[in-house]
mmCIF file of C-alpha atoms in Angstrom:
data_model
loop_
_atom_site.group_PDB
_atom_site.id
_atom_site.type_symbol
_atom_site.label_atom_id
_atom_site.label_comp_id
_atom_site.label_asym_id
_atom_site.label_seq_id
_atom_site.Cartn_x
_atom_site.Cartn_y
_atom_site.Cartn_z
ATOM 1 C CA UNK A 5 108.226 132.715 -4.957
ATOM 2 C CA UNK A 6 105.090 134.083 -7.187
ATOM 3 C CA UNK A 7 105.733 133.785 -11.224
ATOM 4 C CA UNK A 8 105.655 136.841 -13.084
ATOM 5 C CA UNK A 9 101.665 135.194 -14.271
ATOM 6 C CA UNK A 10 100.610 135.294 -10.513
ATOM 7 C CA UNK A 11 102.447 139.099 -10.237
ATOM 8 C CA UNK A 12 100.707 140.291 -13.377
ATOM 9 C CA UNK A 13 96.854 138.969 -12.131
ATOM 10 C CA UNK A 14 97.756 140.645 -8.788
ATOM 11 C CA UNK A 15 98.699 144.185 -10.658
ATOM 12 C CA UNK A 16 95.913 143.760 -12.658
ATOM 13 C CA UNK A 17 93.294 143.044 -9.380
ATOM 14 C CA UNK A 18 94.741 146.212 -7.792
ATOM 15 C CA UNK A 19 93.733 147.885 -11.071
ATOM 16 C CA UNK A 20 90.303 146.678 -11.492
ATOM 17 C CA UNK A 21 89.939 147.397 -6.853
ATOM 18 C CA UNK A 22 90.987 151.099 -8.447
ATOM 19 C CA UNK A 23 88.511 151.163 -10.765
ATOM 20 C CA UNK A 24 85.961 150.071 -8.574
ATOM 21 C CA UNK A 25 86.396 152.821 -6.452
ATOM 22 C CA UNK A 26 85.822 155.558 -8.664
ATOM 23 C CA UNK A 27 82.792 154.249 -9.849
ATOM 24 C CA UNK A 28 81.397 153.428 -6.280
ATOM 25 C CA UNK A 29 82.232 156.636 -5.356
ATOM 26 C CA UNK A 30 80.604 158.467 -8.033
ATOM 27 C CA UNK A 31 77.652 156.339 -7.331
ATOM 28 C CA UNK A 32 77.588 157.578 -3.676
ATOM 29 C CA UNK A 33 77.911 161.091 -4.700
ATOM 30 C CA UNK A 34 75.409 160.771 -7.119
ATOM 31 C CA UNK A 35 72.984 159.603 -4.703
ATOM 32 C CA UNK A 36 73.903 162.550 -2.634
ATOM 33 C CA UNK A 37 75.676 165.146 -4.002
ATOM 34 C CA UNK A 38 75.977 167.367 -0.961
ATOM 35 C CA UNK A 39 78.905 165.322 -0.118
ATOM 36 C CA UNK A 40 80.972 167.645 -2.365
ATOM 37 C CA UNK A 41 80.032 170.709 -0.331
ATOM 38 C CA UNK A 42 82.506 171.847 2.527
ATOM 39 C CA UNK A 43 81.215 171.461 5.914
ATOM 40 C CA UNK A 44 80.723 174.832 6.461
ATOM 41 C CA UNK A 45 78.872 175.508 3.270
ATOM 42 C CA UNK A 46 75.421 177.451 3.352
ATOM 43 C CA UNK A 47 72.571 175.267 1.467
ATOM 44 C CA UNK A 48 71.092 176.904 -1.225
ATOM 45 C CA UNK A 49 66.892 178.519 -0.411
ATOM 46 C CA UNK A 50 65.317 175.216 -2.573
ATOM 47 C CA UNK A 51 67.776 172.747 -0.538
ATOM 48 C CA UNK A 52 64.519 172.376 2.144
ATOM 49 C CA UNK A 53 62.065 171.784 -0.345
ATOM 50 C CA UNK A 54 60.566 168.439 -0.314
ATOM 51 C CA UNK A 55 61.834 166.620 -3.412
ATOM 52 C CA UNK A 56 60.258 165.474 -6.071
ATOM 53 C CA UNK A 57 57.273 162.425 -5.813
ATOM 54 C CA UNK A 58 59.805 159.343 -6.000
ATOM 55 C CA UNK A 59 59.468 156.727 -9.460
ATOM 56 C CA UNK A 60 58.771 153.817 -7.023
ATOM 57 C CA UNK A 61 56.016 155.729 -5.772
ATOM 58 C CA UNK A 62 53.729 154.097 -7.735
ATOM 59 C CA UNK A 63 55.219 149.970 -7.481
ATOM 60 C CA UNK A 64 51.929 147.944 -6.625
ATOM 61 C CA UNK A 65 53.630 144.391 -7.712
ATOM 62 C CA UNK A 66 57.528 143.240 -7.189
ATOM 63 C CA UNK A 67 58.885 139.976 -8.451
ATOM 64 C CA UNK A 68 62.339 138.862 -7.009
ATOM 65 C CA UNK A 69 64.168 136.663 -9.282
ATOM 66 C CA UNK A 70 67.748 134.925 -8.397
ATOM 67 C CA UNK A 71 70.058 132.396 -5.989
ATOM 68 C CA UNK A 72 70.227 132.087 -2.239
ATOM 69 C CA UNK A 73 71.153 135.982 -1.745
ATOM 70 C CA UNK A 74 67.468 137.127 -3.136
ATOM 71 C CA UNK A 75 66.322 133.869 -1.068
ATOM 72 C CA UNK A 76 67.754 135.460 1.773
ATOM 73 C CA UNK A 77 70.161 132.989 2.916
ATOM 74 C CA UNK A 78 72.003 133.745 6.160
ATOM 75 C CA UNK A 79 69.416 136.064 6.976
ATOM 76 C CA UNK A 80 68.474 135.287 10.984
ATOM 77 C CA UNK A 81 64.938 137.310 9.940
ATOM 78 C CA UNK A 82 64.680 135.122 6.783
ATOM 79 C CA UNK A 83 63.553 138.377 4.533
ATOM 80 C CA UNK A 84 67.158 138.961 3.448
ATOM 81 C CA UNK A 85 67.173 142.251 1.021
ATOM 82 C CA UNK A 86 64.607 141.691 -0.790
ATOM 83 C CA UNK A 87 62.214 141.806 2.196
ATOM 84 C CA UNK A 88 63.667 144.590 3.684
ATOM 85 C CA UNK A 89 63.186 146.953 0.367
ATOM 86 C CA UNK A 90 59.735 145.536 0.447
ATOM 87 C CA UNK A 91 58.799 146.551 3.761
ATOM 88 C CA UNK A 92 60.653 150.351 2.697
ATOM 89 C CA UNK A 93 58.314 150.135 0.036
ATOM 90 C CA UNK A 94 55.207 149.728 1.487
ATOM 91 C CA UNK A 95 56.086 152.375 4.239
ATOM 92 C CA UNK A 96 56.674 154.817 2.031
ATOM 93 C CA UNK A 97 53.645 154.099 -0.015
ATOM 94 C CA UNK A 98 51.349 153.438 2.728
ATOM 95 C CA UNK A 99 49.846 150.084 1.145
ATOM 96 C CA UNK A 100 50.691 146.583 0.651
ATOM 97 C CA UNK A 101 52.357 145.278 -2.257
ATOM 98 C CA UNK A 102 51.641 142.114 -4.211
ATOM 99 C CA UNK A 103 55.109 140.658 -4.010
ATOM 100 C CA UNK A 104 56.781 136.755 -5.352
ATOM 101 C CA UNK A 105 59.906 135.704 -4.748
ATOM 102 C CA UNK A 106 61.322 133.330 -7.149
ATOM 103 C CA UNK A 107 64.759 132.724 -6.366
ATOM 104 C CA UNK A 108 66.029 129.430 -5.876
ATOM 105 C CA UNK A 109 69.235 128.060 -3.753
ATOM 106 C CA UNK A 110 72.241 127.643 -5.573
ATOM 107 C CA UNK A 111 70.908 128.848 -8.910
ATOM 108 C CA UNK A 112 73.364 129.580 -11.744
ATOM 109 C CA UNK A 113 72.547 132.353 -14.798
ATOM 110 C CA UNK A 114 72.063 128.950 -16.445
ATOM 111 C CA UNK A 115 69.024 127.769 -14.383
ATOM 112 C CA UNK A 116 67.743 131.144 -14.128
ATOM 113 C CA UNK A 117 66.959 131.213 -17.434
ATOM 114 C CA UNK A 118 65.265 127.971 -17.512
ATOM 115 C CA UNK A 119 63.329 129.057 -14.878
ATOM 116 C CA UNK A 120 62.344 131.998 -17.136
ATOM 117 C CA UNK A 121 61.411 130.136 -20.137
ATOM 118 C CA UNK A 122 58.221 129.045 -17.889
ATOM 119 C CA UNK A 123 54.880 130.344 -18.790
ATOM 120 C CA UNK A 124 53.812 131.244 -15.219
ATOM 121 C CA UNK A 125 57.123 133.285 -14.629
ATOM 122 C CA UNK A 126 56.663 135.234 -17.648
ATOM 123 C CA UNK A 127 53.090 136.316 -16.742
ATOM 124 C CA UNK A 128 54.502 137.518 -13.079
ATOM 125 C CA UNK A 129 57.443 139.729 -14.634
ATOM 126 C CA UNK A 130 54.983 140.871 -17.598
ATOM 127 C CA UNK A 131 52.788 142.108 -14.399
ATOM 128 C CA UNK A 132 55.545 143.704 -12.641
ATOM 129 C CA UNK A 133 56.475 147.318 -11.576
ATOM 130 C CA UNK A 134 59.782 146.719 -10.097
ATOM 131 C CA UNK A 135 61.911 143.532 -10.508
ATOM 132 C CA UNK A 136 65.013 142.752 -8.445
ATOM 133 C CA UNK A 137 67.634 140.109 -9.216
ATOM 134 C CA UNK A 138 71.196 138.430 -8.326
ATOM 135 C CA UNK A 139 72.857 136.288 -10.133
ATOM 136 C CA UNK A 140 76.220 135.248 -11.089
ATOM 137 C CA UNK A 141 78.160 134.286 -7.207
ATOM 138 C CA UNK A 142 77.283 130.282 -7.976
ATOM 139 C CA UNK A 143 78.676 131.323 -11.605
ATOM 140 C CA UNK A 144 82.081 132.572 -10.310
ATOM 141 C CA UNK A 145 82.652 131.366 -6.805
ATOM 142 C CA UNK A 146 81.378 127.707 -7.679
ATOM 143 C CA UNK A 147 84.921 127.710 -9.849
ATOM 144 C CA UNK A 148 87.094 128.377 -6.358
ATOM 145 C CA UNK A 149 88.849 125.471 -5.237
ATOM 146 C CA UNK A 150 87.395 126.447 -1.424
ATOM 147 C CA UNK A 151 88.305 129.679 0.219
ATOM 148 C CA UNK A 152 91.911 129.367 -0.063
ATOM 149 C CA UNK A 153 92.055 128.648 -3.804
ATOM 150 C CA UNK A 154 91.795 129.990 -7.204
ATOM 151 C CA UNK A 155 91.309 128.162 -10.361
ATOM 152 C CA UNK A 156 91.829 130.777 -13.233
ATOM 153 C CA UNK A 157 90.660 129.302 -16.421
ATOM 154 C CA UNK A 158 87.467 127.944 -14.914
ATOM 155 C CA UNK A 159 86.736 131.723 -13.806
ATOM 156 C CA UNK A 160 87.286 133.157 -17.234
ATOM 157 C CA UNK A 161 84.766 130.359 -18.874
ATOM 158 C CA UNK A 162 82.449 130.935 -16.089
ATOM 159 C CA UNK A 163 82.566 134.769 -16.610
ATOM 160 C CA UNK A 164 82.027 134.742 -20.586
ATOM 161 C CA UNK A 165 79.037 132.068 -19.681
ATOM 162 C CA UNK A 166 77.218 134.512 -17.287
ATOM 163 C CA UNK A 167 77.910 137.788 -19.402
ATOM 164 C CA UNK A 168 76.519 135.911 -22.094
ATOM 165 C CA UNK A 169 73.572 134.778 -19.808
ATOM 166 C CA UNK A 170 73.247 138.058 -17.707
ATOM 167 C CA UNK A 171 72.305 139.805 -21.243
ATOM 168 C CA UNK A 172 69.900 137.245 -22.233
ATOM 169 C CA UNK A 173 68.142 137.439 -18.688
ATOM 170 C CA UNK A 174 67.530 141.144 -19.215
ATOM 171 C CA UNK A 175 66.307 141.007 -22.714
ATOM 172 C CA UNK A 176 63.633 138.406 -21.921
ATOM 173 C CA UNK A 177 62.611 140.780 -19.208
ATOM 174 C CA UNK A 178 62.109 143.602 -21.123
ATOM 175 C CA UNK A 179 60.431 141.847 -23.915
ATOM 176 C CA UNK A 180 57.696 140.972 -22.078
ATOM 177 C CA UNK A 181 57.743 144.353 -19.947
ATOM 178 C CA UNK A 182 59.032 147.004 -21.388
ATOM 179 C CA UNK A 183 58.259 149.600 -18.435
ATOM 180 C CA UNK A 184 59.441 148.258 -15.048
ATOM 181 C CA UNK A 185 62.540 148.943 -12.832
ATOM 182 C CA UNK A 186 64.816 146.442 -13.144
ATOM 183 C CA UNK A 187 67.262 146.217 -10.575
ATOM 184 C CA UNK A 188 70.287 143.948 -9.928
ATOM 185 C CA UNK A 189 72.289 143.572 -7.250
ATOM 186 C CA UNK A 190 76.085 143.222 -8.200
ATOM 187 C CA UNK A 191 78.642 141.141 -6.447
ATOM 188 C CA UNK A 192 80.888 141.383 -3.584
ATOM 189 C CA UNK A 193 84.118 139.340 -2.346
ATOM 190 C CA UNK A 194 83.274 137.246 0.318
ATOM 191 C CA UNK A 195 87.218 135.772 0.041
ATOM 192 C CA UNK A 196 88.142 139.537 0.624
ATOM 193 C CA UNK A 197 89.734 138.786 4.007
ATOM 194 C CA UNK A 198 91.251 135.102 2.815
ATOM 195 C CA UNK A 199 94.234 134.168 1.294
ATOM 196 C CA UNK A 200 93.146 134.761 -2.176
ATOM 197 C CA UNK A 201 91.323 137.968 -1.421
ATOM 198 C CA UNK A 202 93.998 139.632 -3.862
ATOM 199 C CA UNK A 203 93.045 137.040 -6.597
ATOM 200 C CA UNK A 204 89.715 137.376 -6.307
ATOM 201 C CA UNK A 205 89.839 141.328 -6.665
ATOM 202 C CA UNK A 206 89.879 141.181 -10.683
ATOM 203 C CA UNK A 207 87.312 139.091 -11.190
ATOM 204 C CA UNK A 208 84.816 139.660 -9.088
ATOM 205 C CA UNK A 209 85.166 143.863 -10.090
ATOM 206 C CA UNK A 210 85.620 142.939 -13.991
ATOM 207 C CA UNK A 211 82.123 141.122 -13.964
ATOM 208 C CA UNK A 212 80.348 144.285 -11.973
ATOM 209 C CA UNK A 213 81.907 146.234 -14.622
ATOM 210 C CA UNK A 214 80.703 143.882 -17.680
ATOM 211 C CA UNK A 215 77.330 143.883 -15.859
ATOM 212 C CA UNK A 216 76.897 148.018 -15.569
ATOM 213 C CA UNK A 217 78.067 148.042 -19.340
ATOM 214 C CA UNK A 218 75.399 145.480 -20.477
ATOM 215 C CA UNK A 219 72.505 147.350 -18.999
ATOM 216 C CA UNK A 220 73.690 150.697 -19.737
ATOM 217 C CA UNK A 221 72.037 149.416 -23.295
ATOM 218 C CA UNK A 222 69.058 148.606 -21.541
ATOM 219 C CA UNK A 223 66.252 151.251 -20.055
ATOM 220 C CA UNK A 224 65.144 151.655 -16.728
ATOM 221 C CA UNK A 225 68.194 148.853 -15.486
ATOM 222 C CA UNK A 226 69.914 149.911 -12.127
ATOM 223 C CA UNK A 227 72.955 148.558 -11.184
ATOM 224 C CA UNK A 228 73.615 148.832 -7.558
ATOM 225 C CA UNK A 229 77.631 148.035 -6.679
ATOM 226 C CA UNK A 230 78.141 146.113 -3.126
ATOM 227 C CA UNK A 231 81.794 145.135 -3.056
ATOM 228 C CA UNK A 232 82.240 148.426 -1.025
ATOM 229 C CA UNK A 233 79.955 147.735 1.418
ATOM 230 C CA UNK A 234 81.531 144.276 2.114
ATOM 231 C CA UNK A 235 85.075 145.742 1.574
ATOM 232 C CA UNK A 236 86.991 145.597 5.079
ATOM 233 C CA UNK A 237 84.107 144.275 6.469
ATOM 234 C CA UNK A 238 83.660 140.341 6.139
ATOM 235 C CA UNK A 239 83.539 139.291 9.789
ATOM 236 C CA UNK A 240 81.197 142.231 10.552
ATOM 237 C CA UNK A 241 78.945 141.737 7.416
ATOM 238 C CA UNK A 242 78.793 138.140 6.005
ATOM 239 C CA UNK A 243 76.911 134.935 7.964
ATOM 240 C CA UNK A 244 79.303 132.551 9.569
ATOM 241 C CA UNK A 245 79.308 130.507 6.073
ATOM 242 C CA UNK A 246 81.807 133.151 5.236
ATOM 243 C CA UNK A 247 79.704 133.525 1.750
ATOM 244 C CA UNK A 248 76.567 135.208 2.250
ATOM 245 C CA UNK A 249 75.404 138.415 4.181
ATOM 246 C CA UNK A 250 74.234 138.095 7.714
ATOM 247 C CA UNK A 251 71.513 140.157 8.684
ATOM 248 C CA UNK A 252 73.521 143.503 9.274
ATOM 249 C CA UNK A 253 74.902 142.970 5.646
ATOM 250 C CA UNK A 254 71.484 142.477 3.837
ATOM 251 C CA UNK A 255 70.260 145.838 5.442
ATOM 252 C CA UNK A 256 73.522 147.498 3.898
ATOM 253 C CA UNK A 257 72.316 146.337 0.898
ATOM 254 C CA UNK A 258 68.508 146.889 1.170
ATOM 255 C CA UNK A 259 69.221 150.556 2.169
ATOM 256 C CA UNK A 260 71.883 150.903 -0.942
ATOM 257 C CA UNK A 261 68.631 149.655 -3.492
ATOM 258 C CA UNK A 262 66.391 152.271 -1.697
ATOM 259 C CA UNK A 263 68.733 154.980 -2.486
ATOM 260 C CA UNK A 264 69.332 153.903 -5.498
ATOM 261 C CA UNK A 265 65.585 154.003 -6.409
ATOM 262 C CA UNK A 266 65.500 157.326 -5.113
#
C-alpha cells in the first residue's frame, strides 16, 4: 500500500510530465510554426523564399565539453551527437571544422569544472564558435539504487549540487567568451519504462526546468529538451545498457540541436 509521501511525489511527477509537455511543445512549434496551420491552409507568397543565412553559418571551431553522452557512449558509429551535428555542420558550410571533444566517462558537474579550471581548456572554449555540453545524468542517476530504485534525499542534494554547478559551468564559459553558442543538451529518463519510471518523472523534468531558467540569464545559451524524444521510446532509442542512446537515439538528438540552431 503506497503512503500518502509516495502518492504526493507521484502527483507531483505527473505535474512536472505536464509541464514538460507544454514547454516541449512550444519548442517544436517554435522551430516550426507551420504546425499551427490546418492542413488545407494556403502558404503565404514569402513562405518559398529561402530563409535567412543561418547563425551557425559562420562556426569554424566547436569544443564539446561533458560525460559519456557527448563521448558518445553506446554509439555503434562511436560519433554519438556530437559527431553527427558536426558532420551537419560542415555540410552545410561546405568546409571542415576544427573540432575537440573533451568529455570524459562518468563525469559529474563536479569534475567538469575541474576540468575547466585547466589552462589548456580555457584557451579551446575562449577560441570557440559553438560549444556543446551534457552534464548532470552521473549527478542524478548515480543517486538510484539500480533501475528499480529510488533514493529521494540523495536526489534532492544531488540536484541543488548540479544547479549550483550547472550555473558556475556557464559563467566560466562566458567569461572567457562572451560571443559563442552555447548549447546543452538536457536530460531524459532512461528508467521511463521501469518500475520507478513514475518516480523518476519529477526529477528528472524539475532539473530541465532549473536548467532552461539558469540560462535564460545567460546570452546566446540554448537549451534543447530530450525527455520527449526518449518518452515511450526506451527499447527503440537507448543502447542495451538501458542508460544511454543507441545510435538511432543520438541522431534524434543531433537532428533536435540542428533545428534548434536554426
Amino acid at each position: 500500500m503506497r503512503t500518502s509521501g509516495q502518492l504526493l511525489w507521484r502527483t507531483a511527477g505527473l505535474l512536472s510530465f505536464l509541464s514538460f509537455l507544454l514547454f516541449a511543445t512550444g519548442f517544436v512549434l517554435a522551430m516550426n510554426p507551420s504546425q499551427l496551420a490546418p492542413a488545407n491552409a494556403t502558404p503565404p507568397a514569402q513562405a518559398s523564399k529561402p530563409p535567412a543565412p543561418l547563425p551557425q553559418a559562420g562556426v569554424h571551431k566547436v569544443v564539446a565539453l561533458g560525460d559519456s553522452l557527448t563521448r558518445g557512449a553506446g554509439d555503434a558509429n562511436g560519433q554519438g551527437y556530437v559527431g553527427l551535428v558536426r558532420q551537419a555542420l560542415e555540410k552545410q558550410n561546405g568546409q571542415s571544422i576544427t573540432f575537440t571533444n573533451l568529455a570524459i566517462n562518468g563525469q559529474e558537474s563536479t569534475d567538469l569544472l575541474a576540468q575547466m579550471s585547466q589552462q589548456q581548456v580555457k584557451t579551446l572554449l575562449t577560441e570557440a564558435d559553438l560549444i556543446l555540453f551534457t552534464i548532470g545524468g552521473n549527478d542524478l542517476f548515480r543517486q538510484t539504487g539500480g533501475l528499480y530504485s529510488l533514493e529521494k534525499e540523495k536526489v534532492a542534494a544531488a540536484i541543488e549540487r548540479l544547479t549550483t554547478n550547472y550555473e558556475e559551468i556557464i559563467r566560466q564559459i562566458r567569461s572567457v567568451n562572451k560571443n559563442a553558442t552555447i548549447v546543452y543538451t538536457s536530460l531524459y529518463n532512461p528508467f521511463g519504462d521501469t518500475e520507478t519510471g513514475l518516480d523518476t518523472i519529477k526529477p528528472v523534468l524539475d532539473w530541465n526546468n532549473t536548467a532552461s531558467q539558469i540560462a535564460s540569464r545567460y546570452p546566446h545559451v540554448i537549451v534543447v529538451p530530450t525527455y520527449d524524444l526518449f518518452l515511450r521510446k526506451e527499447q527503440t532509442y537507448l543502447y542495451t545498457d538501458h542508460f544511454h542512446p543507441n545510435t538511432e537515439g543520438y541522431a534524434r538528438i543531433a537532428t533536435r540541436i540542428m533545428q534548434a540552431l536554426e
